[in-house]
PDB file of C-alpha atoms in Angstrom:
ATOM      1  CA  MET V   1       0.340   0.181   0.391  1.00 48.00           C
ATOM      2  CA  ASN V   2       1.993   3.502  -1.229  1.00 48.00           C
ATOM      3  CA  SER V   3       1.616   6.498   0.687  1.00 47.00           C
ATOM      4  CA  ASN V   4      -1.645   7.911  -1.653  1.00 47.00           C
ATOM      5  CA  THR V   5      -3.435   5.085  -0.358  1.00 45.00           C
ATOM      6  CA  PHE V   6      -3.077   5.407   3.572  1.00 41.00           C
ATOM      7  CA  ARG V   7      -3.228   9.230   3.421  1.00 45.00           C
ATOM      8  CA  LEU V   8      -7.098   8.159   1.938  1.00 40.00           C
ATOM      9  CA  ALA V   9      -7.182   5.349   4.303  1.00 43.00           C
ATOM     10  CA  ALA V  10      -6.568   8.464   6.942  1.00 41.00           C
ATOM     11  CA  LEU V  11      -8.798  11.143   5.858  1.00 40.00           C
ATOM     12  CA  ALA V  12     -11.603   8.569   5.956  1.00 42.00           C
ATOM     13  CA  VAL V  13     -11.319   7.429   9.988  1.00 42.00           C
ATOM     14  CA  ALA V  14     -10.081  11.157  10.911  1.00 42.00           C
ATOM     15  CA  ALA V  15     -13.348  12.265   8.499  1.00 43.00           C
ATOM     16  CA  GLY V  16     -15.958   9.403   9.791  1.00 46.00           C
ATOM     17  CA  PRO V  17     -17.026  11.198  13.466  1.00 43.00           C
ATOM     18  CA  VAL V  18     -16.858  14.406  12.803  1.00 38.00           C
ATOM     19  CA  ALA V  19     -20.656  13.421   9.957  1.00 39.00           C
ATOM     20  CA  LEU V  20     -21.642  11.336  13.385  1.00 36.00           C
ATOM     21  CA  LEU V  21     -21.916  14.297  15.701  1.00 35.00           C
ATOM     22  CA  ALA V  22     -23.437  16.821  12.708  1.00 36.00           C
ATOM     23  CA  ALA V  23     -25.617  14.264  12.278  1.00 37.00           C
ATOM     24  CA  VAL V  24     -26.578  13.419  15.196  1.00 36.00           C
ATOM     25  CA  PRO V  25     -30.424  15.924  16.155  1.00 37.00           C
ATOM     26  CA  ALA V  26     -30.198  18.282  19.159  1.00 34.00           C
ATOM     27  CA  HIS V  27     -32.694  17.810  21.920  1.00 34.00           C
ATOM     28  CA  ALA V  28     -34.770  19.805  23.082  1.00 32.00           C
ATOM     29  CA  ALA V  29     -34.134  20.098  27.112  1.00 34.00           C
ATOM     30  CA  PRO V  30     -37.939  18.834  29.821  1.00 35.00           C
ATOM     31  CA  ALA V  31     -39.854  20.804  29.762  1.00 33.00           C
ATOM     32  CA  THR V  32     -40.328  22.354  32.769  1.00 31.00           C
ATOM     33  CA  PRO V  33     -43.260  21.322  34.794  1.00 31.00           C
ATOM     34  CA  THR V  34     -46.650  24.112  35.131  1.00 31.00           C
ATOM     35  CA  THR V  35     -49.176  24.761  37.191  1.00 36.00           C
ATOM     36  CA  GLY V  36     -52.119  23.655  36.507  1.00 41.00           C
ATOM     37  CA  GLY V  37     -55.411  25.518  36.456  1.00 55.00           C
ATOM     38  CA  GLU V  38     -56.395  27.362  38.924  1.00 78.00           C
ATOM     39  CA  GLY V  39     -58.793  26.636  41.403  1.00 92.00           C
ATOM     40  CA  ARG V  40     -61.842  29.454  43.226  1.00 95.00           C
ATOM     41  CA  ALA V  41     -63.254  30.127  46.302  1.00 97.00           C
ATOM     42  CA  SER V  42     -66.265  32.185  47.583  1.00 96.00           C
ATOM     43  CA  ALA V  43     -66.782  33.756  51.196  1.00 97.00           C
ATOM     44  CA  VAL V  44     -69.859  36.033  52.372  1.00 96.00           C
ATOM     45  CA  VAL V  45     -71.250  36.671  56.258  1.00 96.00           C
ATOM     46  CA  LEU V  46     -74.541  38.261  54.653  1.00 95.00           C
ATOM     47  CA  ARG V  47     -75.387  39.242  51.491  1.00 95.00           C
ATOM     48  CA  THR V  48     -79.235  41.191  50.885  1.00 94.00           C
ATOM     49  CA  GLY V  49     -81.565  41.031  47.989  1.00 94.00           C
ATOM     50  CA  LEU V  50     -84.256  42.841  49.029  1.00 92.00           C
ATOM     51  CA  ASP V  51     -86.954  45.400  48.421  1.00 91.00           C
ATOM     52  CA  VAL V  52     -88.752  48.707  50.303  1.00 88.00           C
ATOM     53  CA  SER V  53     -91.753  50.355  49.664  1.00 87.00           C
ATOM     54  CA  LEU V  54     -92.109  54.076  51.204  1.00 80.00           C
ATOM     55  CA  LEU V  55     -94.777  54.541  52.557  1.00 75.00           C
ATOM     56  CA  ASN V  56     -96.921  57.456  50.418  1.00 66.00           C
ATOM     57  CA  LYS V  57     -95.498  56.720  47.585  1.00 63.00           C
ATOM     58  CA  SER V  58     -95.002  53.561  44.482  1.00 67.00           C
ATOM     59  CA  VAL V  59     -91.740  53.583  45.457  1.00 77.00           C
ATOM     60  CA  GLN V  60     -89.711  50.722  45.532  1.00 80.00           C
ATOM     61  CA  VAL V  61     -85.882  51.133  47.087  1.00 82.00           C
ATOM     62  CA  PRO V  62     -83.516  48.003  46.390  1.00 87.00           C
ATOM     63  CA  LEU V  63     -81.403  47.270  48.698  1.00 87.00           C
ATOM     64  CA  LYS V  64     -78.907  45.176  48.177  1.00 90.00           C
ATOM     65  CA  VAL V  65     -75.856  44.532  51.206  1.00 91.00           C
ATOM     66  CA  THR V  66     -73.266  42.468  51.041  1.00 92.00           C
ATOM     67  CA  LEU V  67     -70.857  42.288  54.348  1.00 93.00           C
ATOM     68  CA  ASN V  68     -66.513  41.080  54.056  1.00 93.00           C
ATOM     69  CA  GLU V  69     -67.249  38.651  50.484  1.00 94.00           C
ATOM     70  CA  VAL V  70     -63.843  37.644  49.690  1.00 94.00           C
ATOM     71  CA  THR V  71     -62.865  36.396  46.612  1.00 93.00           C
ATOM     72  CA  ALA V  72     -59.513  33.888  45.868  1.00 93.00           C
ATOM     73  CA  PRO V  73     -57.671  33.526  43.869  1.00 87.00           C
ATOM     74  CA  ALA V  74     -56.370  36.646  45.601  1.00 77.00           C
ATOM     75  CA  SER V  75     -56.382  36.243  48.727  1.00 64.00           C
ATOM     76  CA  ALA V  76     -58.019  37.762  50.999  1.00 79.00           C
ATOM     77  CA  GLU V  77     -60.045  38.431  54.252  1.00 91.00           C
ATOM     78  CA  LYS V  78     -62.145  40.422  55.637  1.00 92.00           C
ATOM     79  CA  THR V  79     -63.562  41.516  59.589  1.00 92.00           C
ATOM     80  CA  ALA V  80     -65.307  44.053  58.690  1.00 90.00           C
ATOM     81  CA  LEU V  81     -68.246  44.191  62.273  1.00 90.00           C
ATOM     82  CA  SER V  82     -71.328  46.245  61.196  1.00 91.00           C
ATOM     83  CA  VAL V  83     -72.886  47.510  57.857  1.00 89.00           C
ATOM     84  CA  ASN V  84     -75.351  50.440  57.345  1.00 86.00           C
ATOM     85  CA  VAL V  85     -77.452  51.255  55.365  1.00 83.00           C
ATOM     86  CA  ASP V  86     -79.193  55.160  54.621  1.00 78.00           C
ATOM     87  CA  GLY V  87     -82.011  56.846  53.257  1.00 69.00           C
ATOM     88  CA  VAL V  88     -84.320  53.885  53.019  1.00 70.00           C
ATOM     89  CA  GLU V  89     -86.180  55.022  57.162  1.00 66.00           C
ATOM     90  CA  GLY V  90     -87.363  57.744  56.562  1.00 65.00           C
ATOM     91  CA  GLY V  91     -83.504  59.410  56.294  1.00 67.00           C
ATOM     92  CA  ALA V  92     -82.582  57.666  58.950  1.00 71.00           C
ATOM     93  CA  PRO V  93     -79.519  55.439  58.397  1.00 78.00           C
ATOM     94  CA  VAL V  94     -79.839  51.348  59.225  1.00 82.00           C
ATOM     95  CA  SER V  95     -77.849  49.538  60.786  1.00 87.00           C
ATOM     96  CA  VAL V  96     -78.267  46.589  59.018  1.00 91.00           C
ATOM     97  CA  LEU V  97     -76.003  44.133  60.609  1.00 93.00           C
ATOM     98  CA  ARG V  98     -73.893  44.796  63.793  1.00 93.00           C
ATOM     99  CA  ALA V  99     -71.706  41.739  65.502  1.00 95.00           C
ATOM    100  CA  ASP V 100     -68.743  40.319  68.179  1.00 96.00           C
ATOM    101  CA  VAL V 101     -67.676  38.834  64.790  1.00 96.00           C
ATOM    102  CA  ALA V 102     -67.182  38.502  61.631  1.00 96.00           C
ATOM    103  CA  THR V 103     -65.357  36.580  59.131  1.00 96.00           C
ATOM    104  CA  ALA V 104     -64.552  35.482  55.491  1.00 97.00           C
ATOM    105  CA  ASN V 105     -61.464  33.794  54.200  1.00 96.00           C
ATOM    106  CA  ALA V 106     -61.123  32.888  50.669  1.00 96.00           C
ATOM    107  CA  THR V 107     -57.425  30.590  49.698  1.00 95.00           C
ATOM    108  CA  VAL V 108     -56.423  28.902  46.958  1.00 94.00           C
ATOM    109  CA  ASP V 109     -53.157  27.406  45.513  1.00 92.00           C
ATOM    110  CA  GLU V 110     -52.201  25.144  43.056  1.00 91.00           C
ATOM    111  CA  HIS V 111     -53.925  21.608  45.103  1.00 94.00           C
ATOM    112  CA  ARG V 112     -55.784  23.276  47.935  1.00 95.00           C
ATOM    113  CA  ALA V 113     -59.552  25.687  47.392  1.00 96.00           C
ATOM    114  CA  GLU V 114     -61.237  26.805  50.772  1.00 97.00           C
ATOM    115  CA  GLY V 115     -64.082  28.790  51.882  1.00 97.00           C
ATOM    116  CA  TYR V 116     -64.796  30.291  54.833  1.00 97.00           C
ATOM    117  CA  THR V 117     -67.248  32.264  57.781  1.00 97.00           C
ATOM    118  CA  ASN V 118     -67.333  32.965  60.640  1.00 97.00           C
ATOM    119  CA  LEU V 119     -70.388  35.052  62.227  1.00 96.00           C
ATOM    120  CA  ALA V 120     -71.274  35.617  66.351  1.00 97.00           C
ATOM    121  CA  LYS V 121     -72.620  37.111  67.921  1.00 96.00           C
ATOM    122  CA  ALA V 122     -74.941  39.134  65.276  1.00 96.00           C
ATOM    123  CA  ARG V 123     -77.875  41.375  65.100  1.00 95.00           C
ATOM    124  CA  ILE V 124     -80.328  41.735  61.661  1.00 94.00           C
ATOM    125  CA  HIS V 125     -82.321  44.392  60.655  1.00 90.00           C
ATOM    126  CA  VAL V 126     -84.139  45.543  57.975  1.00 88.00           C
ATOM    127  CA  PRO V 127     -86.231  48.977  57.106  1.00 85.00           C
ATOM    128  CA  GLY V 128     -89.452  49.973  59.432  1.00 82.00           C
ATOM    129  CA  LEU V 129     -88.169  48.340  61.704  1.00 83.00           C
ATOM    130  CA  PRO V 130     -86.140  50.090  64.124  1.00 74.00           C
ATOM    131  CA  VAL V 131     -86.487  48.002  67.382  1.00 79.00           C
ATOM    132  CA  LEU V 132     -87.139  43.968  66.851  1.00 85.00           C
ATOM    133  CA  SER V 133     -84.575  41.950  64.852  1.00 91.00           C
ATOM    134  CA  LEU V 134     -85.123  40.539  61.749  1.00 93.00           C
ATOM    135  CA  ILE V 135     -83.159  37.759  63.471  1.00 95.00           C
ATOM    136  CA  GLU V 136     -80.475  37.302  65.572  1.00 96.00           C
ATOM    137  CA  VAL V 137     -77.654  34.276  66.364  1.00 96.00           C
ATOM    138  CA  GLU V 138     -75.359  33.109  68.846  1.00 96.00           C
ATOM    139  CA  LYS V 139     -72.818  31.918  66.039  1.00 96.00           C
ATOM    140  CA  VAL V 140     -73.046  30.433  62.595  1.00 96.00           C
ATOM    141  CA  THR V 141     -69.730  29.132  60.434  1.00 97.00           C
ATOM    142  CA  SER V 142     -70.142  27.916  57.241  1.00 97.00           C
ATOM    143  CA  LYS V 143     -66.906  25.634  55.374  1.00 98.00           C
ATOM    144  CA  ALA V 144     -66.148  24.403  51.748  1.00 98.00           C
ATOM    145  CA  VAL V 145     -62.703  22.882  50.594  1.00 98.00           C
ATOM    146  CA  CYS V 146     -62.437  21.336  47.488  1.00 98.00           C
ATOM    147  CA  ALA V 147     -58.643  19.209  47.555  1.00 97.00           C
ATOM    148  CA  THR V 148     -56.563  17.989  44.476  1.00 95.00           C
ATOM    149  CA  GLY V 149     -57.689  13.971  44.824  1.00 94.00           C
ATOM    150  CA  ARG V 150     -60.681  14.197  47.456  1.00 95.00           C
ATOM    151  CA  LYS V 151     -63.942  14.360  46.685  1.00 97.00           C
ATOM    152  CA  PRO V 152     -65.316  17.867  47.813  1.00 97.00           C
ATOM    153  CA  VAL V 153     -66.223  19.701  51.158  1.00 98.00           C
ATOM    154  CA  ALA V 154     -69.518  21.758  52.530  1.00 98.00           C
ATOM    155  CA  GLU V 155     -70.453  21.491  56.180  1.00 96.00           C
ATOM    156  CA  SER V 156     -72.419  24.593  58.005  1.00 95.00           C
ATOM    157  CA  ASN V 157     -73.084  24.664  61.113  1.00 94.00           C
ATOM    158  CA  VAL V 158     -76.270  26.732  63.245  1.00 94.00           C
ATOM    159  CA  LEU V 159     -74.529  27.017  66.960  1.00 93.00           C
ATOM    160  CA  GLY V 160     -76.683  27.993  70.529  1.00 93.00           C
ATOM    161  CA  HIS V 161     -80.431  30.194  69.597  1.00 92.00           C
ATOM    162  CA  VAL V 162     -81.636  31.803  67.597  1.00 94.00           C
ATOM    163  CA  ALA V 163     -84.762  34.457  67.201  1.00 95.00           C
ATOM    164  CA  VAL V 164     -86.088  35.757  64.861  1.00 94.00           C
ATOM    165  CA  LEU V 165     -88.546  38.299  65.284  1.00 91.00           C
ATOM    166  CA  GLY V 166     -88.005  38.284  68.320  1.00 90.00           C
ATOM    167  CA  LYS V 167     -88.975  35.055  68.761  1.00 91.00           C
ATOM    168  CA  LYS V 168     -86.525  32.177  69.477  1.00 92.00           C
ATOM    169  CA  VAL V 169     -87.157  28.962  67.395  1.00 91.00           C
ATOM    170  CA  THR V 170     -85.468  26.168  66.856  1.00 88.00           C
ATOM    171  CA  LEU V 171     -84.638  25.534  63.491  1.00 85.00           C
ATOM    172  CA  SER V 172     -85.875  22.272  61.481  1.00 77.00           C
ATOM    173  CA  ALA V 173     -83.278  20.536  59.300  1.00 73.00           C
ATOM    174  CA  GLY V 174     -86.264  18.641  56.891  1.00 72.00           C
ATOM    175  CA  GLY V 175     -86.966  21.936  55.763  1.00 79.00           C
ATOM    176  CA  PRO V 176     -88.068  25.407  56.038  1.00 89.00           C
ATOM    177  CA  THR V 177     -88.833  27.305  59.624  1.00 91.00           C
ATOM    178  CA  ARG V 178     -91.601  29.731  59.415  1.00 92.00           C
ATOM    179  CA  VAL V 179     -92.035  32.189  61.996  1.00 92.00           C
ATOM    180  CA  ALA V 180     -94.597  34.154  61.551  1.00 91.00           C
ATOM    181  CA  VAL V 181     -95.455  37.774  64.172  1.00 87.00           C
ATOM    182  CA  PRO V 182     -99.245  39.293  63.316  1.00 85.00           C
ATOM    183  CA  GLY V 183     -98.651  43.043  62.438  1.00 81.00           C
ATOM    184  CA  VAL V 184     -95.330  42.569  62.164  1.00 87.00           C
ATOM    185  CA  GLY V 185     -94.395  39.473  58.895  1.00 89.00           C
ATOM    186  CA  GLU V 186     -93.589  36.104  58.086  1.00 92.00           C
ATOM    187  CA  VAL V 187     -89.974  35.149  58.134  1.00 94.00           C
ATOM    188  CA  SER V 188     -89.045  31.802  57.045  1.00 93.00           C
ATOM    189  CA  LEU V 189     -85.757  30.044  57.929  1.00 92.00           C
ATOM    190  CA  ASP V 190     -84.060  26.960  55.462  1.00 91.00           C
ATOM    191  CA  LEU V 191     -80.812  25.821  57.425  1.00 89.00           C
ATOM    192  CA  SER V 192     -77.644  25.189  56.213  1.00 88.00           C
ATOM    193  CA  LYS V 193     -77.821  23.447  52.863  1.00 90.00           C
ATOM    194  CA  THR V 194     -74.818  22.840  51.393  1.00 94.00           C
ATOM    195  CA  VAL V 195     -74.130  21.298  47.771  1.00 95.00           C
ATOM    196  CA  THR V 196     -71.666  18.742  46.605  1.00 97.00           C
ATOM    197  CA  THR V 197     -70.544  18.790  42.760  1.00 96.00           C
ATOM    198  CA  GLU V 198     -67.750  16.374  42.017  1.00 95.00           C
ATOM    199  CA  ARG V 199     -65.016  19.412  41.394  1.00 95.00           C
ATOM    200  CA  THR V 200     -67.193  22.122  43.418  1.00 97.00           C
ATOM    201  CA  ALA V 201     -68.364  22.909  47.005  1.00 98.00           C
ATOM    202  CA  ALA V 202     -71.188  25.408  48.500  1.00 97.00           C
ATOM    203  CA  ALA V 203     -72.530  25.957  52.492  1.00 97.00           C
ATOM    204  CA  THR V 204     -75.245  27.797  53.581  1.00 96.00           C
ATOM    205  CA  ALA V 205     -75.420  28.553  57.071  1.00 95.00           C
ATOM    206  CA  LEU V 206     -79.588  30.667  57.054  1.00 95.00           C
ATOM    207  CA  GLN V 207     -81.187  32.073  54.186  1.00 94.00           C
ATOM    208  CA  LEU V 208     -83.853  33.824  54.919  1.00 94.00           C
ATOM    209  CA  LYS V 209     -86.950  34.831  53.280  1.00 95.00           C
ATOM    210  CA  VAL V 210     -88.483  37.800  54.529  1.00 94.00           C
ATOM    211  CA  SER V 211     -91.911  39.945  54.124  1.00 93.00           C
ATOM    212  CA  VAL V 212     -92.556  42.110  56.351  1.00 91.00           C
ATOM    213  CA  ASN V 213     -95.421  45.294  56.921  1.00 86.00           C
ATOM    214  CA  PRO V 214     -94.190  47.733  59.196  1.00 81.00           C
ATOM    215  CA  LEU V 215     -96.101  49.803  58.470  1.00 72.00           C
ATOM    216  CA  ASN V 216     -93.910  52.294  60.325  1.00 69.00           C
ATOM    217  CA  LEU V 217     -90.871  55.471  59.385  1.00 64.00           C
ATOM    218  CA  ASN V 218     -91.827  55.837  56.308  1.00 71.00           C
ATOM    219  CA  VAL V 219     -91.803  51.424  55.377  1.00 80.00           C
ATOM    220  CA  ALA V 220     -94.261  50.422  53.645  1.00 79.00           C
ATOM    221  CA  GLU V 221     -93.395  46.952  53.423  1.00 89.00           C
ATOM    222  CA  VAL V 222     -89.706  45.013  52.720  1.00 91.00           C
ATOM    223  CA  GLU V 223     -90.174  41.764  50.343  1.00 93.00           C
ATOM    224  CA  GLY V 224     -86.554  39.343  49.635  1.00 95.00           C
ATOM    225  CA  GLU V 225     -83.815  37.208  51.131  1.00 96.00           C
ATOM    226  CA  VAL V 226     -81.276  37.210  53.705  1.00 95.00           C
ATOM    227  CA  THR V 227     -78.625  34.719  53.346  1.00 96.00           C
ATOM    228  CA  LEU V 228     -75.586  34.677  56.343  1.00 96.00           C
ATOM    229  CA  ALA V 229     -72.601  32.947  56.373  1.00 97.00           C
ATOM    230  CA  GLU V 230     -72.036  31.538  52.731  1.00 97.00           C
ATOM    231  CA  ALA V 231     -68.950  29.778  51.270  1.00 97.00           C
ATOM    232  CA  THR V 232     -67.757  27.765  48.135  1.00 97.00           C
ATOM    233  CA  CYS V 233     -65.209  25.672  46.366  1.00 97.00           C
ATOM    234  CA  GLU V 234     -63.809  24.757  42.852  1.00 97.00           C
ATOM    235  CA  THR V 235     -60.724  21.790  43.055  1.00 96.00           C
ATOM    236  CA  PRO V 236     -57.279  23.298  41.563  1.00 94.00           C
ATOM    237  CA  LYS V 237     -57.232  21.197  38.863  1.00 88.00           C
ATOM    238  CA  GLY V 238     -53.315  21.216  40.275  1.00 74.00           C
ATOM    239  CA  PRO V 239     -49.917  21.218  38.379  1.00 70.00           C
ATOM    240  CA  LYS V 240     -48.814  19.049  35.382  1.00 64.00           C
ATOM    241  CA  PRO V 241     -46.587  16.028  35.105  1.00 63.00           C
ATOM    242  CA  PRO V 242     -43.170  17.143  34.430  1.00 65.00           C
ATOM    243  CA  GLY V 243     -42.380  15.821  30.971  1.00 60.00           C
ATOM    244  CA  LYS V 244     -40.932  12.462  30.832  1.00 51.00           C
ATOM    245  CA  PRO V 245     -37.688  12.436  27.694  1.00 51.00           C
ATOM    246  CA  GLY V 246     -36.627   9.202  28.138  1.00 47.00           C
ATOM    247  CA  SER V 247     -34.970   8.827  31.550  1.00 45.00           C
ATOM    248  CA  THR V 248     -33.936   6.134  33.741  1.00 44.00           C
ATOM    249  CA  ASP V 249     -37.033   7.362  35.528  1.00 45.00           C
ATOM    250  CA  GLY V 250     -40.143   6.593  32.913  1.00 42.00           C
ATOM    251  CA  GLY V 251     -37.981   3.636  31.826  1.00 41.00           C
ATOM    252  CA  THR V 252     -38.853   2.171  35.480  1.00 41.00           C
ATOM    253  CA  THR V 253     -41.822   3.190  36.359  1.00 43.00           C
ATOM    254  CA  GLY V 254     -43.171   2.025  32.621  1.00 41.00           C
ATOM    255  CA  GLY V 255     -41.146  -1.335  33.538  1.00 41.00           C
ATOM    256  CA  ASP V 256     -42.682  -1.420  36.334  1.00 43.00           C
ATOM    257  CA  SER V 257     -46.371  -1.233  34.676  1.00 41.00           C
ATOM    258  CA  GLY V 258     -46.416  -3.084  31.759  1.00 41.00           C
ATOM    259  CA  GLY V 259     -42.286  -4.268  30.658  1.00 40.00           C
ATOM    260  CA  GLU V 260     -39.998  -2.318  27.990  1.00 40.00           C
ATOM    261  CA  GLY V 261     -43.624  -1.670  26.105  1.00 39.00           C
ATOM    262  CA  GLY V 262     -43.510   1.469  29.035  1.00 38.00           C
ATOM    263  CA  THR V 263     -40.576   2.482  27.616  1.00 37.00           C
ATOM    264  CA  SER V 264     -41.007   2.931  23.941  1.00 36.00           C
ATOM    265  CA  GLY V 265     -43.851   5.020  24.534  1.00 37.00           C
ATOM    266  CA  ASP V 266     -41.552   7.694  26.560  1.00 37.00           C
ATOM    267  CA  VAL V 267     -40.075   7.833  24.022  1.00 33.00           C
ATOM    268  CA  LYS V 268     -42.323   7.530  21.529  1.00 35.00           C
ATOM    269  CA  THR V 269     -43.335  10.737  22.838  1.00 32.00           C
ATOM    270  CA  GLN V 270     -40.620  12.263  23.751  1.00 36.00           C
ATOM    271  CA  THR V 271     -39.175  11.904  20.003  1.00 33.00           C
ATOM    272  CA  GLY V 272     -43.002  13.288  18.153  1.00 38.00           C
ATOM    273  CA  SER V 273     -42.482  16.135  19.586  1.00 39.00           C
ATOM    274  CA  ASP V 274     -38.438  16.928  18.846  1.00 41.00           C
ATOM    275  CA  THR V 275     -38.021  14.884  15.132  1.00 38.00           C
ATOM    276  CA  GLY V 276     -41.120  13.636  14.050  1.00 41.00           C
ATOM    277  CA  THR V 277     -39.374  10.168  12.990  1.00 41.00           C
ATOM    278  CA  ALA V 278     -40.826   9.001  16.905  1.00 42.00           C
ATOM    279  CA  PRO V 279     -42.349   5.652  14.570  1.00 42.00           C
ATOM    280  CA  THR V 280     -38.824   4.656  14.023  1.00 42.00           C
ATOM    281  CA  GLU V 281     -37.063   5.493  16.831  1.00 42.00           C
ATOM    282  CA  ALA V 282     -40.246   3.621  18.954  1.00 40.00           C
ATOM    283  CA  ASN V 283     -39.046   0.209  17.072  1.00 42.00           C
ATOM    284  CA  LEU V 284     -35.593   0.779  17.663  1.00 39.00           C
ATOM    285  CA  ALA V 285     -35.656   1.668  21.551  1.00 38.00           C
ATOM    286  CA  GLU V 286     -37.718  -2.022  21.680  1.00 41.00           C
ATOM    287  CA  THR V 287     -34.759  -3.787  20.178  1.00 42.00           C
ATOM    288  CA  GLY V 288     -32.147  -1.110  23.238  1.00 46.00           C
ATOM    289  CA  GLY V 289     -31.223   1.053  19.848  1.00 50.00           C
ATOM    290  CA  SER V 290     -31.108   4.994  21.097  1.00 51.00           C
ATOM    291  CA  SER V 291     -32.236   7.572  18.146  1.00 51.00           C
ATOM    292  CA  THR V 292     -28.772   7.992  17.238  1.00 52.00           C
ATOM    293  CA  THR V 293     -28.066   3.765  16.418  1.00 54.00           C
ATOM    294  CA  PRO V 294     -28.950   4.879  12.609  1.00 56.00           C
ATOM    295  CA  TYR V 295     -26.379   7.494  12.447  1.00 53.00           C
ATOM    296  CA  ILE V 296     -24.084   4.502  13.482  1.00 56.00           C
ATOM    297  CA  ALA V 297     -24.455   2.638  11.508  1.00 56.00           C
ATOM    298  CA  GLY V 298     -24.293   4.694   8.137  1.00 58.00           C
ATOM    299  CA  GLY V 299     -20.704   5.838   9.396  1.00 58.00           C
ATOM    300  CA  ALA V 300     -19.462   2.156   9.972  1.00 55.00           C
ATOM    301  CA  ALA V 301     -21.051   1.194   6.669  1.00 59.00           C
ATOM    302  CA  LEU V 302     -18.924   4.454   4.720  1.00 58.00           C
ATOM    303  CA  LEU V 303     -15.621   3.642   7.336  1.00 55.00           C
ATOM    304  CA  LEU V 304     -16.189  -0.377   5.986  1.00 58.00           C
ATOM    305  CA  ALA V 305     -17.070   0.963   2.326  1.00 60.00           C
ATOM    306  CA  VAL V 306     -12.867   3.066   1.881  1.00 57.00           C
ATOM    307  CA  GLY V 307     -11.054   0.383   3.897  1.00 60.00           C
ATOM    308  CA  ALA V 308     -12.237  -2.098   1.828  1.00 58.00           C
ATOM    309  CA  GLY V 309     -11.632   0.578  -1.994  1.00 59.00           C
ATOM    310  CA  ALA V 310      -8.502   0.904  -0.239  1.00 55.00           C
ATOM    311  CA  THR V 311      -7.464  -2.275   0.682  1.00 59.00           C
ATOM    312  CA  VAL V 312      -8.384  -4.189  -3.399  1.00 52.00           C
ATOM    313  CA  LEU V 313      -6.418  -0.358  -4.203  1.00 54.00           C
ATOM    314  CA  ALA V 314      -2.942  -2.301  -3.049  1.00 55.00           C
ATOM    315  CA  ARG V 315      -3.415  -5.093  -4.241  1.00 61.00           C
ATOM    316  CA  ARG V 316      -3.626  -3.611  -8.624  1.00 58.00           C
ATOM    317  CA  ARG V 317      -0.733  -2.198  -7.296  1.00 58.00           C
ATOM    318  CA  GLY V 318       1.185  -4.523  -5.663  1.00 57.00           C
ATOM    319  CA  SER V 319       0.124  -6.439  -8.760  1.00 55.00           C
ATOM    320  CA  SER V 320       0.970  -4.411 -11.269  1.00 53.00           C
ATOM    321  CA  GLN V 321       4.369  -3.936 -10.303  1.00 52.00           C
ATOM    322  CA  SER V 322       5.097  -8.061  -9.257  1.00 50.00           C
TER     323      SER V 322
END
């Protein structure tokens, strides 16, 4: 073999690794796990939807009041203890609610959403009844919890005594409790209403349907609803799982659940998104090969062909010289 033949073989050997390196495709880095859909939660101590009819006037004044209403994802808490309104009782302000404790809290993270309310030593008034309380409660609470992977939970509690239009009442969970006072009106109470679905929960400690005719202080009639201690939630979707780029952990997990087929599935998912050659690489993975196997095989074939050509050339030149 002459010097030219040696040079040709050496160049082929040197160029082979360079060609292989250039042919291997670059794979993107695994995606960083991202947060799933946000859950929701809300809480409110008091909500009124009342219509107040004024004496000697065909006028209805809407009385829509909320106290300590909060919502999340923006976690929040409120603890105001009273709410007043003006302009519906002869120009004098009306204290709709006063309480020793009135707390609403709503929190959400990627795993849990929770709404909570707590109301204690509370009195609610409506226009036209300056002395008589619409309702008095010792303590009511509501809680709604929605956690990923668990069934939502809603619960409400009414603790201690409850008085409606000055009368102590015993509430029934089997249906509404009605309280009527001659010359004043009627109130219907629903106790501890809770509702849950696959991903949501809602709880209300007390809901009142109000119909009173006070005929006092320019107020002829008050109609509507009052809600005490309400909490709701919606389950977060949770964090998305990280990608599986054919790592050792992914292969082990797949092997436990279904042998080498699980590993092949992981490789198919990753290569399908990066190179668009999922079927070929998946077959290679089943036999233990990697995504660079075709390029290595091609390089080896190239080196063999060059070596064979150099050998034939050397033999021909040797025979011609002899």
